């Protein structure tokens, strides 16, 4: 099976899991939910697959699970968590870089302001953590996966800090 075939099989399940997590942890009437849905490419001008991106990171989680002999559907909560972390980092990166556009659409901060964008990114980070709690695997493995996700978030944040920092030259 080719990568495109796997993507066609797995991507709808990733989208469903992302929707499930957003719907589960955010009231339907919340403006913050709308902001997150916008950023994920589900609503607003230009919404659709182009605005959603390729979802490469969650697909890698699912493909790795399958390659290791696991049932890829069991890793959907982790795949959603990884995608939410990625999108949390994009929202915060857009604020730091003052980027007006992402994928041809207004960025969250340029559309709703920095405070709402920070809150949207932070809630994506939090929902990613909650998503990891839905893994139906032995607790010690789930804890190790959650720890790895958080260590990776630290590395991501350090990388973001140093990429725009005058301290970079001192390293």
Coordinates of N, CA, C and O in Angstrom, one line a residue:
X1 N 0.9 -1.2 0.0 CA 0.0 0.0 0.0 C 0.9 1.2 0.0 O 1.9 1.3 0.7
X2 N 0.5 2.2 -0.8 CA 1.3 3.5 -0.9 C 0.9 4.4 0.2 O -0.2 4.3 0.8
X3 N 1.8 5.4 0.4 CA 1.5 6.4 1.5 C 0.2 7.1 1.2 O -0.6 7.4 2.2
X4 N -0.1 7.5 0.0 CA -1.4 8.1 -0.3 C -2.6 7.3 0.1 O -3.6 7.8 0.6
X5 N -2.5 5.9 -0.1 CA -3.5 5.0 0.3 C -3.7 5.1 1.8 O -4.9 5.1 2.3
X6 N -2.6 5.0 2.5 CA -2.7 5.1 4.0 C -3.3 6.4 4.5 O -4.1 6.5 5.4
X7 N -2.9 7.5 3.8 CA -3.4 8.8 4.1 C -4.9 8.9 3.9 O -5.7 9.4 4.8
X8 N -5.4 8.3 2.8 CA -6.8 8.3 2.5 C -7.6 7.5 3.5 O -8.7 7.8 3.9
X9 N -7.0 6.4 4.0 CA -7.6 5.6 5.0 C -7.6 6.2 6.4 O -8.6 6.2 7.1
X10 N -6.4 6.8 6.8 CA -6.2 7.2 8.2 C -6.7 8.7 8.4 O -7.1 9.0 9.5
X11 N -6.5 9.5 7.4 CA -6.8 11.0 7.7 C -8.2 11.2 8.2 O -8.4 12.0 9.1
X12 N -9.2 10.6 7.6 CA -10.6 10.9 8.1 C -10.7 10.5 9.6 O -11.4 11.2 10.3
X13 N -10.0 9.4 10.0 CA -10.1 9.0 11.4 C -9.4 10.0 12.3 O -9.8 10.3 13.4
X14 N -8.3 10.6 11.8 CA -7.6 11.7 12.5 C -8.6 12.9 12.7 O -8.7 13.4 13.8
X15 N -9.2 13.3 11.6 CA -10.1 14.4 11.7 C -11.2 14.1 12.6 O -11.6 15.0 13.4
X16 N -11.8 12.9 12.6 CA -12.9 12.6 13.5 C -12.4 12.6 15.0 O -13.1 13.1 15.8
X17 N -11.2 12.2 15.2 CA -10.6 12.2 16.6 C -10.4 13.6 17.0 O -10.7 14.0 18.2
X18 N -9.9 14.5 16.2 CA -9.7 15.9 16.5 C -11.0 16.5 16.8 O -11.1 17.3 17.8
X19 N -12.0 16.3 16.0 CA -13.3 16.9 16.3 C -13.9 16.4 17.6 O -14.4 17.1 18.4
X20 N -13.7 15.1 17.9 CA -14.2 14.5 19.1 C -13.5 15.2 20.3 O -14.2 15.5 21.3
X21 N -12.2 15.4 20.3 CA -11.5 16.0 21.4 C -11.9 17.5 21.5 O -12.2 17.9 22.7
X22 N -12.0 18.2 20.4 CA -12.4 19.6 20.5 C -13.9 19.7 21.1 O -14.2 20.5 21.9
X23 N -14.8 18.9 20.5 CA -16.2 18.9 21.0 C -16.3 18.5 22.5 O -17.1 19.0 23.2
X24 N -15.5 17.5 22.9 CA -15.6 17.0 24.2 C -15.2 18.0 25.3 O -15.8 18.1 26.3
X25 N -14.1 18.8 24.9 CA -13.6 19.7 26.0 C -13.9 21.2 25.8 O -13.3 22.0 26.5
X26 N -14.8 21.5 24.9 CA -15.1 22.9 24.7 C -16.6 23.0 24.4 O -17.1 22.4 23.5
X27 N -17.3 23.9 25.2 CA -18.7 24.1 25.0 C -19.0 24.5 23.6 O -18.3 25.3 22.9
X28 N -20.1 24.0 23.0 CA -20.5 24.3 21.6 C -20.6 25.8 21.3 O -20.4 26.2 20.2
X29 N -21.1 26.6 22.3 CA -21.3 28.0 22.0 C -20.0 28.8 22.3 O -20.1 30.1 22.2
X30 N -18.9 28.2 22.5 CA -17.7 29.0 22.9 C -17.1 29.6 21.7 O -16.8 29.0 20.7
X31 N -16.8 30.9 21.8 CA -16.0 31.6 20.8 C -14.6 31.0 20.7 O -14.0 31.0 19.6
X32 N -14.1 30.6 21.8 CA -12.7 30.0 21.8 C -12.8 28.7 20.9 O -11.8 28.4 20.2
X33 N -13.8 27.9 21.0 CA -14.0 26.7 20.2 C -14.0 27.1 18.7 O -13.3 26.5 17.9
X34 N -14.7 28.2 18.3 CA -14.7 28.7 16.9 C -13.3 29.1 16.5 O -12.9 28.7 15.4
X35 N -12.6 29.7 17.3 CA -11.2 30.1 17.0 C -10.3 28.9 16.7 O -9.6 28.9 15.7
X36 N -10.4 27.9 17.6 CA -9.7 26.7 17.3 C -10.1 26.0 16.1 O -9.3 25.5 15.3
X37 N -11.4 25.9 15.8 CA -11.9 25.3 14.6 C -11.4 26.0 13.4 O -11.1 25.4 12.4
X38 N -11.4 27.3 13.5 CA -10.8 28.1 12.4 C -9.4 27.8 12.1 O -9.0 27.5 11.0
X39 N -8.6 27.8 13.2 CA -7.2 27.5 13.0 C -6.9 26.1 12.4 O -6.0 25.9 11.6
X40 N -7.7 25.1 12.8 CA -7.6 23.8 12.3 C -8.1 23.6 10.9 O -8.0 22.6 10.3
X41 N -8.7 24.7 10.3 CA -9.1 24.7 8.9 C -10.5 24.2 8.7 O -10.9 23.9 7.6
X42 N -11.3 24.1 9.7 CA -12.6 23.5 9.6 C -13.7 24.6 9.3 O -14.8 24.2 8.7
X43 N -13.5 25.8 9.7 CA -14.6 26.8 9.5 C -13.9 28.1 9.0 O -12.7 28.3 9.1
X44 N -14.7 29.0 8.5 CA -14.2 30.3 8.0 C -13.8 30.3 6.6 O -13.8 29.3 5.9
X45 N -13.4 31.5 6.1 CA -13.0 31.7 4.7 C -11.8 30.8 4.4 O -10.9 30.6 5.3
X46 N -11.9 30.1 3.3 CA -10.8 29.2 2.9 C -10.7 27.9 3.6 O -9.7 27.2 3.5
X47 N -11.7 27.6 4.4 CA -11.7 26.3 5.2 C -11.7 25.1 4.2 O -12.2 25.2 3.1
X48 N -11.1 24.0 4.6 CA -11.1 22.8 3.8 C -9.7 22.2 3.9 O -8.9 22.6 4.7
X49 N -9.5 21.2 3.1 CA -8.2 20.4 3.2 C -7.0 21.3 3.1 O -6.0 21.0 3.7
X50 N -7.0 22.3 2.2 CA -5.8 23.1 2.1 C -5.5 23.8 3.4 O -4.3 24.0 3.8
X51 N -6.5 24.3 4.0 CA -6.3 25.0 5.3 C -6.0 24.1 6.4 O -5.4 24.5 7.4
X52 N -6.4 22.8 6.3 CA -6.1 21.8 7.4 C -4.7 21.3 7.3 O -4.2 20.8 8.3
X53 N -4.0 21.4 6.2 CA -2.7 20.9 6.1 C -2.8 19.4 5.8 O -3.9 18.8 5.6
X54 N -1.6 18.8 5.7 CA -1.6 17.3 5.3 C -1.8 16.4 6.5 O -1.9 15.2 6.3
X55 N -1.7 16.9 7.7 CA -1.8 16.1 9.0 C -0.7 15.0 9.0 O -0.9 13.9 9.3
X56 N 0.5 15.4 8.5 CA 1.6 14.5 8.4 C 2.0 13.9 9.8 O 2.2 12.7 10.0
X57 N 2.0 14.7 10.8 CA 2.5 14.3 12.2 C 1.6 13.2 12.7 O 2.1 12.2 13.2
X58 N 0.2 13.4 12.7 CA -0.6 12.3 13.2 C -0.5 11.1 12.4 O -0.6 9.9 12.9
X59 N -0.4 11.2 11.1 CA -0.2 10.1 10.2 C 1.1 9.3 10.5 O 1.1 8.0 10.5
X60 N 2.1 10.0 10.9 CA 3.4 9.3 11.3 C 3.1 8.5 12.6 O 3.7 7.4 12.7
X61 N 2.4 9.0 13.5 CA 2.0 8.3 14.7 C 1.3 7.0 14.4 O 1.6 5.9 14.9
X62 N 0.3 7.1 13.5 CA -0.5 5.9 13.2 C 0.3 4.9 12.4 O 0.2 3.7 12.6
X63 N 1.1 5.4 11.4 CA 1.9 4.5 10.6 C 3.0 3.8 11.5 O 3.3 2.6 11.3
X64 N 3.6 4.5 12.4 CA 4.5 3.9 13.3 C 3.9 2.9 14.2 O 4.5 1.8 14.4
X65 N 2.7 3.1 14.7 CA 2.0 2.1 15.4 C 1.7 0.9 14.6 O 2.0 -0.3 15.1
X66 N 1.3 1.0 13.4 CA 1.0 -0.1 12.5 C 2.3 -0.8 12.2 O 2.4 -2.1 12.2
X67 N 3.4 -0.1 11.9 CA 4.7 -0.7 11.6 C 5.3 -1.5 12.8 O 6.0 -2.5 12.6
X68 N 4.9 -1.1 14.0 CA 5.4 -1.8 15.2 C 4.5 -3.0 15.6 O 4.7 -3.6 16.6
X69 N 3.5 -3.2 14.7 CA 2.6 -4.4 14.9 C 1.3 -4.0 15.7 O 0.5 -4.9 16.1
X70 N 1.1 -2.8 16.0 CA -0.1 -2.4 16.8 C -1.3 -2.1 15.9 O -1.1 -2.0 14.6
X71 N -2.4 -1.9 16.5 CA -3.6 -1.5 15.7 C -3.6 0.0 15.7 O -3.7 0.7 16.7
X72 N -3.5 0.6 14.5 CA -3.3 2.0 14.3 C -4.5 2.8 14.9 O -4.2 3.9 15.4
X73 N -5.7 2.3 14.9 CA -6.8 3.0 15.5 C -6.7 3.2 17.0 O -7.1 4.2 17.5
X74 N -5.9 2.3 17.6 CA -5.7 2.5 19.1 C -4.8 3.7 19.4 O -4.8 4.2 20.5
X75 N -4.1 4.2 18.4 CA -3.2 5.3 18.6 C -3.8 6.6 18.2 O -3.2 7.7 18.3
X76 N -5.1 6.6 17.9 CA -5.8 7.9 17.4 C -5.7 9.0 18.5 O -5.4 10.2 18.2
X77 N -5.9 8.7 19.8 CA -5.7 9.8 20.8 C -4.3 10.4 20.8 O -4.2 11.6 20.9
X78 N -3.3 9.6 20.6 CA -1.9 10.1 20.6 C -1.7 10.9 19.3 O -1.1 11.9 19.3
X79 N -2.3 10.4 18.2 CA -2.2 11.2 16.9 C -2.8 12.5 17.0 O -2.3 13.5 16.5
X80 N -4.0 12.6 17.6 CA -4.7 13.9 17.8 C -3.9 14.8 18.7 O -3.7 16.0 18.5
X81 N -3.3 14.2 19.8 CA -2.5 15.0 20.7 C -1.3 15.6 20.0 O -1.0 16.8 20.2
X82 N -0.6 14.9 19.1 CA 0.5 15.4 18.4 C 0.1 16.5 17.4 O 0.8 17.5 17.3
X83 N -1.1 16.3 16.8 CA -1.5 17.4 15.9 C -1.9 18.6 16.6 O -1.7 19.8 16.2
X84 N -2.5 18.5 17.8 CA -2.9 19.6 18.6 C -1.7 20.4 19.1 O -1.6 21.6 19.1
X85 N -0.6 19.6 19.5 CA 0.6 20.3 19.9 C 1.2 21.0 18.7 O 1.6 22.2 18.9
X86 N 1.2 20.4 17.6 CA 1.7 21.1 16.4 C 1.0 22.4 16.2 O 1.6 23.5 15.9
X87 N -0.3 22.4 16.3 CA -1.1 23.6 16.0 C -1.0 24.6 17.1 O -1.0 25.8 16.8
X88 N -0.9 24.2 18.3 CA -0.6 25.1 19.4 C 0.7 25.9 19.1 O 0.8 27.1 19.3
X89 N 1.7 25.1 18.7 CA 3.0 25.8 18.4 C 2.9 26.7 17.2 O 3.5 27.8 17.2
X90 N 2.1 26.4 16.2 CA 1.9 27.3 15.1 C 1.2 28.6 15.5 O 1.6 29.7 15.0
X91 N 0.2 28.5 16.3 CA -0.5 29.7 16.8 C 0.5 30.6 17.5 O 0.6 31.8 17.3
X92 N 1.3 30.0 18.4 CA 2.2 30.8 19.2 C 3.3 31.4 18.3 O 3.8 32.5 18.5
X93 N 3.8 30.6 17.4 CA 4.8 31.0 16.4 C 4.3 32.2 15.6 O 5.1 33.2 15.4
X94 N 3.1 32.2 15.2 CA 2.5 33.3 14.4 C 2.5 34.6 15.2 O 2.7 35.7 14.7
X95 N 2.2 34.4 16.5 CA 2.2 35.6 17.4 C 3.7 36.2 17.5 O 3.9 37.4 17.3
X96 N 4.6 35.3 17.8 CA 6.0 35.7 18.0 C 6.5 36.4 16.7 O 7.3 37.3 16.8
X97 N 6.2 35.8 15.5 CA 6.7 36.3 14.3 C 5.9 37.4 13.7 O 6.2 38.0 12.7
X98 N 4.7 37.7 14.3 CA 3.7 38.7 13.8 C 3.3 38.3 12.4 O 3.1 39.2 11.6
X99 N 3.2 37.0 12.1 CA 2.8 36.6 10.8 C 1.3 36.9 10.6 O 0.4 36.4 11.4
X100 N 0.9 37.6 9.5 CA -0.5 37.9 9.2 C -1.2 36.7 8.6 O -2.5 36.6 8.7
X101 N -0.5 35.8 7.9 CA -1.2 34.8 7.1 C -0.5 33.4 7.5 O 0.7 33.3 7.7
X102 N -1.4 32.4 7.4 CA -0.9 31.0 7.5 C -1.8 30.2 6.5 O -3.0 30.3 6.6
X103 N -1.2 29.5 5.6 CA -1.9 28.8 4.5 C -2.9 29.6 3.8 O -4.0 29.2 3.5
X104 N -2.5 30.9 3.5 CA -3.3 31.8 2.7 C -4.5 32.4 3.5 O -5.4 33.0 2.9
X105 N -4.6 32.1 4.8 CA -5.7 32.7 5.6 C -5.1 33.5 6.7 O -4.0 33.4 7.1
X106 N -6.0 34.4 7.2 CA -5.5 35.3 8.3 C -5.2 34.4 9.5 O -5.8 33.4 9.8
X107 N -4.1 34.7 10.2 CA -3.7 34.0 11.4 C -4.7 34.3 12.5 O -5.4 35.3 12.5
X108 N -4.7 33.4 13.5 CA -5.6 33.6 14.6 C -5.4 34.9 15.3 O -6.3 35.7 15.6
X109 N -4.1 35.3 15.6 CA -3.8 36.5 16.3 C -4.2 37.7 15.5 O -4.7 38.7 16.1
X110 N -4.0 37.7 14.2 CA -4.4 38.9 13.4 C -5.9 39.0 13.2 O -6.4 40.1 13.0
X111 N -6.6 38.0 13.4 CA -8.1 38.0 13.3 C -8.8 38.3 14.6 O -9.7 39.0 14.6
X112 N -8.3 37.7 15.7 CA -9.0 37.9 17.0 C -8.1 38.6 18.0 O -8.6 38.8 19.2
X113 N -6.9 38.9 17.8 CA -6.0 39.5 18.7 C -5.1 38.5 19.5 O -5.4 37.3 19.5
X114 N -4.0 39.0 20.0 CA -3.0 38.2 20.7 C -3.6 37.5 21.9 O -3.3 36.3 22.1
X115 N -4.3 38.1 22.8 CA -4.8 37.4 24.0 C -5.7 36.2 23.6 O -5.5 35.1 24.2
X116 N -6.6 36.3 22.6 CA -7.4 35.2 22.3 C -6.6 34.1 21.6 O -6.8 32.9 21.7
X117 N -5.6 34.5 20.8 CA -4.7 33.6 20.1 C -3.9 32.8 21.2 O -3.8 31.5 21.1
X118 N -3.4 33.4 22.2 CA -2.7 32.7 23.2 C -3.6 31.7 23.9 O -3.2 30.6 24.1
X119 N -4.8 32.2 24.2 CA -5.7 31.3 24.9 C -6.1 30.1 24.0 O -6.2 28.9 24.5
X120 N -6.3 30.3 22.7 CA -6.6 29.2 21.8 C -5.4 28.2 21.7 O -5.6 27.0 21.8
X121 N -4.2 28.7 21.6 CA -3.0 27.8 21.6 C -2.9 27.1 22.9 O -2.7 25.9 22.9
X122 N -3.1 27.8 24.0 CA -3.0 27.1 25.3 C -4.0 26.0 25.5 O -3.8 25.0 26.1
X123 N -5.2 26.3 25.0 CA -6.3 25.2 25.2 C -6.0 24.0 24.3 O -6.2 22.9 24.6
X124 N -5.4 24.3 23.1 CA -5.0 23.2 22.3 C -3.9 22.3 23.0 O -3.9 21.1 22.9
X125 N -3.0 23.0 23.6 CA -2.0 22.3 24.4 C -2.6 21.4 25.5 O -2.3 20.2 25.6
X126 N -3.6 22.0 26.2 CA -4.2 21.3 27.3 C -5.1 20.1 26.8 O -5.0 19.0 27.3
X127 N -5.8 20.3 25.7 CA -6.6 19.3 25.1 C -5.7 18.1 24.6 O -6.1 17.0 24.7
X128 N -4.5 18.5 24.1 CA -3.6 17.4 23.7 C -3.2 16.5 24.9 O -3.1 15.3 24.8
X129 N -3.0 17.1 26.1 CA -2.7 16.4 27.3 C -3.9 15.5 27.6 O -3.7 14.3 28.0
X130 N -5.1 16.0 27.6 CA -6.3 15.2 27.9 C -6.5 14.1 26.9 O -7.0 13.0 27.2
X131 N -6.1 14.3 25.6 CA -6.3 13.3 24.6 C -5.4 12.1 24.9 O -5.8 11.0 24.7
X132 N -4.2 12.4 25.4 CA -3.3 11.3 25.8 C -3.9 10.4 26.9 O -3.6 9.2 26.9
X133 N -4.8 10.9 27.7 CA -5.4 10.1 28.7 C -6.4 9.1 28.2 O -6.9 8.2 28.9
X134 N -6.8 9.3 26.9 CA -7.7 8.4 26.3 C -7.1 7.1 25.7 O -7.7 6.3 25.1
X135 N -5.8 7.1 25.7 CA -5.1 5.9 25.2 C -5.5 4.7 26.0 O -5.4 4.7 27.2
X136 N -5.9 3.6 25.3 CA -6.3 2.4 25.9 C -5.2 1.4 25.8 O -5.2 0.4 25.1
X137 N -4.1 1.7 26.5 CA -2.9 0.9 26.6 C -2.5 0.7 28.1 O -3.0 1.5 28.9
X138 N -1.6 -0.2 28.4 CA -1.2 -0.3 29.8 C -0.7 1.0 30.3 O -0.1 1.8 29.7
X139 N -1.1 1.3 31.6 CA -0.8 2.6 32.2 C 0.6 3.1 32.1 O 0.9 4.2 31.9
X140 N 1.6 2.1 32.3 CA 3.0 2.5 32.3 C 3.4 3.0 30.9 O 4.2 3.9 30.7
X141 N 2.8 2.4 29.8 CA 3.1 2.8 28.5 C 2.4 4.1 28.1 O 3.0 5.0 27.5
X142 N 1.2 4.3 28.6 CA 0.5 5.6 28.4 C 1.3 6.7 29.1 O 1.5 7.8 28.6
X143 N 1.8 6.5 30.3 CA 2.6 7.5 31.1 C 3.9 7.8 30.3 O 4.2 8.9 30.2
X144 N 4.5 6.8 29.8 CA 5.8 7.0 29.0 C 5.5 7.8 27.8 O 6.3 8.7 27.4
X145 N 4.4 7.5 27.1 CA 4.0 8.3 25.9 C 3.7 9.7 26.3 O 4.1 10.7 25.6
X146 N 3.0 10.0 27.4 CA 2.7 11.3 27.8 C 3.9 12.1 28.2 O 4.1 13.3 27.9
X147 N 4.8 11.4 28.8 CA 6.1 12.0 29.2 C 6.9 12.4 28.0 O 7.4 13.5 27.9
X148 N 7.0 11.5 27.0 CA 7.7 11.8 25.7 C 7.0 13.0 25.0 O 7.8 13.9 24.5
X149 N 5.7 13.1 25.0 CA 5.1 14.2 24.4 C 5.5 15.5 25.1 O 5.8 16.5 24.4
X150 N 5.5 15.5 26.4 CA 5.8 16.7 27.1 C 7.3 17.1 27.0 O 7.7 18.3 26.9
X151 N 8.2 16.1 27.0 CA 9.6 16.4 26.8 C 9.8 17.0 25.4 O 10.6 17.9 25.2
X152 N 9.1 16.5 24.4 CA 9.2 17.0 23.0 C 8.7 18.4 23.0 O 9.2 19.3 22.3
X153 N 7.6 18.7 23.8 CA 7.1 20.1 23.8 C 8.1 21.1 24.4 O 8.3 22.2 23.9
X154 N 8.9 20.6 25.4 CA 10.0 21.4 25.9 C 11.0 21.7 24.9 O 11.5 22.8 24.7
X155 N 11.4 20.6 24.2 CA 12.4 20.8 23.1 C 11.9 21.8 22.0 O 12.6 22.6 21.5
X156 N 10.6 21.6 21.7 CA 10.0 22.5 20.7 C 10.1 24.0 21.2 O 10.5 24.9 20.4
X157 N 9.7 24.2 22.4 CA 9.7 25.5 23.0 C 11.2 26.1 23.1 O 11.4 27.3 22.7
X158 N 12.1 25.3 23.5 CA 13.5 25.7 23.5 C 13.9 26.1 22.1 O 14.6 27.1 21.9
X159 N 13.6 25.3 21.1 CA 14.0 25.6 19.7 C 13.4 26.9 19.3 O 14.0 27.7 18.6
X160 N 12.1 27.1 19.6 CA 11.5 28.4 19.2 C 12.2 29.6 19.9 O 12.4 30.6 19.3
X161 N 12.5 29.4 21.1 CA 13.2 30.5 21.9 C 14.5 30.8 21.3 O 14.8 32.0 21.0
X162 N 15.3 29.8 21.0 CA 16.6 30.0 20.5 C 16.7 30.5 19.1 O 17.6 31.1 18.6
X163 N 15.6 30.1 18.3 CA 15.6 30.5 16.9 C 15.5 32.0 16.7 O 16.0 32.6 15.7
X164 N 14.9 32.7 17.6 CA 14.8 34.2 17.5 C 15.5 34.9 18.6 O 15.2 36.0 18.9
X165 N 16.5 34.2 19.2 CA 17.1 34.8 20.4 C 18.6 35.3 20.1 O 19.3 34.6 19.4
X166 N 18.9 36.4 20.7 CA 20.3 36.8 20.5 C 21.3 35.9 21.3 O 22.5 35.9 21.1
X167 N 20.7 35.0 22.2 CA 21.5 34.1 22.9 C 22.1 33.0 22.0 O 23.0 32.3 22.4
X168 N 21.5 32.8 20.8 CA 21.9 31.7 19.9 C 23.3 31.8 19.6 O 24.0 30.8 19.5
X169 N 23.8 33.0 19.3 CA 25.2 33.2 19.0 C 26.2 32.8 20.1 O 27.3 32.5 19.9
X170 N 25.7 32.9 21.3 CA 26.5 32.6 22.5 C 26.7 31.1 22.7 O 27.5 30.7 23.5
X171 N 25.9 30.2 22.0 CA 26.0 28.8 22.2 C 27.2 28.2 21.5 O 27.6 28.5 20.5

